[in-house]
Short mmCIF file of C-alpha atoms in Angstrom, two decimals:
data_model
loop_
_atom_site.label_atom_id
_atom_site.label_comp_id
_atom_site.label_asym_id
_atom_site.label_seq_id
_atom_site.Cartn_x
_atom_site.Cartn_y
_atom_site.Cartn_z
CA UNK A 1 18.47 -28.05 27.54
CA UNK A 2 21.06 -30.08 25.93
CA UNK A 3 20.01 -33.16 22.90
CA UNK A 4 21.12 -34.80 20.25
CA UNK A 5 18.08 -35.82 19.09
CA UNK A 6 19.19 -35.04 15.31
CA UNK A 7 20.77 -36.23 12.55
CA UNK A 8 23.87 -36.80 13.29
CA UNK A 9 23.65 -35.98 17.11
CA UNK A 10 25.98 -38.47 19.63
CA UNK A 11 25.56 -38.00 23.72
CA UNK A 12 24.63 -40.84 25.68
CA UNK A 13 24.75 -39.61 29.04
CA UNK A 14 24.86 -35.78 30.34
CA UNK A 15 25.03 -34.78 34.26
CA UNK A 16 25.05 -31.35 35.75
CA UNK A 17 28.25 -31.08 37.83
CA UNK A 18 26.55 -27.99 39.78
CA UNK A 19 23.28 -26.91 41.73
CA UNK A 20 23.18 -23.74 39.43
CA UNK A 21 23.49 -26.29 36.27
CA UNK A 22 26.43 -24.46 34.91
CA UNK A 23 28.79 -27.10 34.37
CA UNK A 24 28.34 -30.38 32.23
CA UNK A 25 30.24 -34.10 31.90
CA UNK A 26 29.18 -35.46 28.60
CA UNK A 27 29.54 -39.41 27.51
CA UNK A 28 29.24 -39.92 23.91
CA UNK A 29 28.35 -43.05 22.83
CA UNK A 30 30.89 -45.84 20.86
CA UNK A 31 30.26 -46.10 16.95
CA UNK A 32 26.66 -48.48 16.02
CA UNK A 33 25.79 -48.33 19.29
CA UNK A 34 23.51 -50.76 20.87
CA UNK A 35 24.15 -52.93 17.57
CA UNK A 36 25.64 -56.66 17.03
CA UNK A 37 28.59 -54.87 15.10
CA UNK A 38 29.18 -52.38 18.23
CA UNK A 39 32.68 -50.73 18.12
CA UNK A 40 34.75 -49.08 21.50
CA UNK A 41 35.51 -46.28 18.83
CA UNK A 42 34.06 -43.09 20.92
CA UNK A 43 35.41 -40.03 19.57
CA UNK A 44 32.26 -38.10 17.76
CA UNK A 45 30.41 -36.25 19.68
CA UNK A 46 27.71 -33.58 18.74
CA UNK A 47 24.80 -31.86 20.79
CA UNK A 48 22.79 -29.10 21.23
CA UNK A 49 22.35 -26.48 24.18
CA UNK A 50 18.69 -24.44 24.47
CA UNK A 51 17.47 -22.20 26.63
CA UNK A 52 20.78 -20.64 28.17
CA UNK A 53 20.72 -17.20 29.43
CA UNK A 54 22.26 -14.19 27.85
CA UNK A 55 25.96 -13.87 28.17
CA UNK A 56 26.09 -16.89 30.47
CA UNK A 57 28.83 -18.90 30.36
CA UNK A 58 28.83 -22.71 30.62
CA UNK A 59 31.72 -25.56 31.33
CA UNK A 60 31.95 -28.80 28.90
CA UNK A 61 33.59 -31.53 29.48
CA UNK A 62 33.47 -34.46 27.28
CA UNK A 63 35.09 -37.64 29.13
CA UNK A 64 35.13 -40.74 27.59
CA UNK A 65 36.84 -40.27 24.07
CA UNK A 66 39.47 -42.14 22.63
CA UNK A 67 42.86 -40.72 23.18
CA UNK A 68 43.40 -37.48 20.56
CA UNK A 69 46.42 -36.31 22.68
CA UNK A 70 47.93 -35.73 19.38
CA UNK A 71 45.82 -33.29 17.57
CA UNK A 72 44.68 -31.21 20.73
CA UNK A 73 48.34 -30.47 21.50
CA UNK A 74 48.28 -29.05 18.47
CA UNK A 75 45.39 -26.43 19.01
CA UNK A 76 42.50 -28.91 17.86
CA UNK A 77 39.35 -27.41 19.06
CA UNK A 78 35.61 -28.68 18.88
CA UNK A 79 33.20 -26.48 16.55
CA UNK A 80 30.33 -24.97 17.39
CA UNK A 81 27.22 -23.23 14.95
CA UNK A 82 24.47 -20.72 16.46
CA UNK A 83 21.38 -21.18 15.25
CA UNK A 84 19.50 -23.79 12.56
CA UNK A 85 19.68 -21.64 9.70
CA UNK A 86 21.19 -23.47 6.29
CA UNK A 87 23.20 -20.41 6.20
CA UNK A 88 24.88 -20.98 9.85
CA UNK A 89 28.40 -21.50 9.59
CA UNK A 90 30.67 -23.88 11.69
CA UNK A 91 33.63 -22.25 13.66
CA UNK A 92 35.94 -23.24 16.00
CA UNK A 93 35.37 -23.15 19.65
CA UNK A 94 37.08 -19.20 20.24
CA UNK A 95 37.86 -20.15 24.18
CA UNK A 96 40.93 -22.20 25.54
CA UNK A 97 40.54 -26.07 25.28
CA UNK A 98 41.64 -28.21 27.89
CA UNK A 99 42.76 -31.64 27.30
CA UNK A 100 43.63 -35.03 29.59
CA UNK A 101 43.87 -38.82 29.77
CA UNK A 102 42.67 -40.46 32.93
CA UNK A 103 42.34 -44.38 33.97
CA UNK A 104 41.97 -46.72 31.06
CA UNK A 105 43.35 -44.31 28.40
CA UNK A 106 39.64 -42.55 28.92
CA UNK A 107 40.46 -38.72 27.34
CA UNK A 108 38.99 -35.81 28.05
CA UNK A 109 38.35 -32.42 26.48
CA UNK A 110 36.99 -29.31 28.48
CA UNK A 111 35.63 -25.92 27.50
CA UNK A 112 33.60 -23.26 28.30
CA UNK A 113 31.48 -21.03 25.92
CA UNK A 114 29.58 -17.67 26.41
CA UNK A 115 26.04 -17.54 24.95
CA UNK A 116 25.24 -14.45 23.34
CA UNK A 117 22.96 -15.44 20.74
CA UNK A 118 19.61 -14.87 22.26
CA UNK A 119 17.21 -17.96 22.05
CA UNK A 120 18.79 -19.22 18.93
CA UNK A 121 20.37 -22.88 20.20
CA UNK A 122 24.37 -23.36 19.99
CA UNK A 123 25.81 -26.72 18.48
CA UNK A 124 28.90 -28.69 19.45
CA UNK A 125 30.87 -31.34 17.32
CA UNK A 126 34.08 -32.73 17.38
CA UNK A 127 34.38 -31.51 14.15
CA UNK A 128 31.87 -29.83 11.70
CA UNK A 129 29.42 -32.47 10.40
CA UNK A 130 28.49 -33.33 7.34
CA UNK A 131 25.24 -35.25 8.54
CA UNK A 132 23.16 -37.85 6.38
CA UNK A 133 20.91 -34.80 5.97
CA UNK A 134 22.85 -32.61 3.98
CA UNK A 135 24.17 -35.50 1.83
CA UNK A 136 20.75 -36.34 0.43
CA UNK A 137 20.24 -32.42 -0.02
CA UNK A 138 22.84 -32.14 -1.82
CA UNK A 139 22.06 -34.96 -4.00
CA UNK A 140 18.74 -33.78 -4.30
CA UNK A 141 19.93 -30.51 -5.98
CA UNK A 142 21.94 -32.52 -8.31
CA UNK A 143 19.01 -34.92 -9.45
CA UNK A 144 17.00 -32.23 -10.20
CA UNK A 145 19.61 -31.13 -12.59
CA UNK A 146 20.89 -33.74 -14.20
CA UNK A 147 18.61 -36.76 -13.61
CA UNK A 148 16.35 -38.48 -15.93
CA UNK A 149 13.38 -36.45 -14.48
CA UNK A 150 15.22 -33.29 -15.03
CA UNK A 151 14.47 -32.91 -18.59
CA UNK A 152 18.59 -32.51 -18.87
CA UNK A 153 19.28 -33.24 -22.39
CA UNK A 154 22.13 -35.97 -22.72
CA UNK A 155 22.26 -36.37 -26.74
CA UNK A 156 25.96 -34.82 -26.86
CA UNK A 157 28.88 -37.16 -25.29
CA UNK A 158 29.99 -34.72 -23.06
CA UNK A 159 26.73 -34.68 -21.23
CA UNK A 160 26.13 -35.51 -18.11
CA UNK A 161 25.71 -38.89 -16.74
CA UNK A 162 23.71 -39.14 -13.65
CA UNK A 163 22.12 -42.19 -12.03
CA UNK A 164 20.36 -42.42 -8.42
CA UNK A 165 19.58 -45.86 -7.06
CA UNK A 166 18.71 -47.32 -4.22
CA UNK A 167 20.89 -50.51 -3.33
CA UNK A 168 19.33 -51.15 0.12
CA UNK A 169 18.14 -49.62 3.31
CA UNK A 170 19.37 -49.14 6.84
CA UNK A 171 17.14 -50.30 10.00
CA UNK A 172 15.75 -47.02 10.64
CA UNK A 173 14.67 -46.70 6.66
CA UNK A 174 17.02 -44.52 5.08
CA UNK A 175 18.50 -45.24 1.62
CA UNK A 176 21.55 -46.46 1.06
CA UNK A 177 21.96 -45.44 -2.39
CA UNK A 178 24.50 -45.74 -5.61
CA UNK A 179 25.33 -42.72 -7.80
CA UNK A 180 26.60 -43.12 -11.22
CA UNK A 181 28.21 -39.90 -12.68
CA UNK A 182 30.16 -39.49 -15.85
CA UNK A 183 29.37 -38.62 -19.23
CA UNK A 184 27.52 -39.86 -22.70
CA UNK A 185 30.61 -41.32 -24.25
CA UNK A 186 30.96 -44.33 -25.40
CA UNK A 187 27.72 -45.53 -23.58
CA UNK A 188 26.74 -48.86 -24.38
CA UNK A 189 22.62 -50.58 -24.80
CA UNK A 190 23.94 -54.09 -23.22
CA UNK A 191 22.81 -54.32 -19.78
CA UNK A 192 25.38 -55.65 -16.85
CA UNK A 193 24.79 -58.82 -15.42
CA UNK A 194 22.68 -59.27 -11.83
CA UNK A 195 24.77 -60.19 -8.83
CA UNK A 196 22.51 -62.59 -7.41
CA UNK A 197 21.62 -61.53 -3.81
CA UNK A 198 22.98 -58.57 -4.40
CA UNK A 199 19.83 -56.33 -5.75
CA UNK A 200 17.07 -58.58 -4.52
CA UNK A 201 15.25 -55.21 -5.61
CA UNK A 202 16.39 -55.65 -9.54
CA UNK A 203 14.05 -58.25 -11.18
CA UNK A 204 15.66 -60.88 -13.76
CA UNK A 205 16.32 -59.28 -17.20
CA UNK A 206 15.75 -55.85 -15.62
CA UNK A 207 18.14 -53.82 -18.46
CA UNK A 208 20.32 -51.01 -18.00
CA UNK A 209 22.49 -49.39 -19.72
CA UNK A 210 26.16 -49.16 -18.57
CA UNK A 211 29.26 -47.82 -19.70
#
């Protein structure tokens, strides 16, 4: 089974080449697809494969990128990570990657990978993410060190400085957010002026203190 239903995942269309379903043409999708601000930038792609047998060994071949003649004549290979474990690390593909530009500059990349990880699934990206996900995780980690919630002291002036706000939100409700970090020093009470419009979610005289 291959998806990208995830965060960060990018295939629009997948067909078996095959009867015995052992060889796949991918299609990623361009950048804010399906969106009034739709790009033709098509070069991320990143999916999962489920349910393959052991030791078998399947073809990829991702089709409609933007040329990258450049970097795969170069050895650029596409990662892959076994398994859903936070501890899962992101290698390169260890097999020979093709590479090729057909009719209106559409590139391809091909490859072929042996599956010897059991059930455990087996990701593909151009490159290793670095998905929404882990971003707020990570931020996460940090609130809960240094934020005002932390109980983090900040009464010397080489303390922290650490601010988490939310400026505004995408379509599908995630949180586009603004992170202040520096230190104590030379903090001031006055609070900055509203940009009108700008935090419809700040009320009038809503103080804060900058530096």
């Amino acid at each position: 089974v291959l998806s990208s239903e995830f965060c960060s995942g990018n295939t629009a269309q997948v067909e078996a080449q095959d009867d015995a379903c052992t060889s796949f043409e991918l299609r990623t999708a361009p950048d804010c697809h399906g969106m009034a601000c739709e790009t033709n930038y098509r070069t991320w792609f990143h999916f999962s494969v489920s349910g393959a047998k052991q030791d078998q060994v399947l073809s990829f071949a991702v089709t409609n990128l933007n040329p990258q003649t450049k970097m795969f004549a170069q050895g650029m290979k596409p990662s892959f990570r076994i398994g859903n474990s936070p501890n899962a690390k992101w290698e390169r593909i260890p097999s020979e990657v093709s590479h090729s530009s057909g009719e209106g500059r559409q590139f391809t990349i091909r490859w072929k990978f042996k599956f010897s990880a059991g059930q455990q699934p087996v990701f593909f990206a151009f490159t290793p993410p670095y998905s929404f996900e882990e971003v707020t995780k990570k931020v996460d980690e940090i609130a809960a060190q240094y934020g005002p919630a932390s109980g983090y002291s900040r009464a010397r002036a080489d303390s922290v400085y650490f601010e988490r706000e939310t400026l505004t939100k995408s379509l599908e409700g995630r949180r586009g957010g603004l992170l202040t970090i520096s230190d104590m020093s030379g903090i001031s009470e006055l609070a900055e002026d509203n940009i009108p419009g700008c935090f419809p979610n700040v009320l009038p005289g809503d103080a804060r203190q900058v530096k």
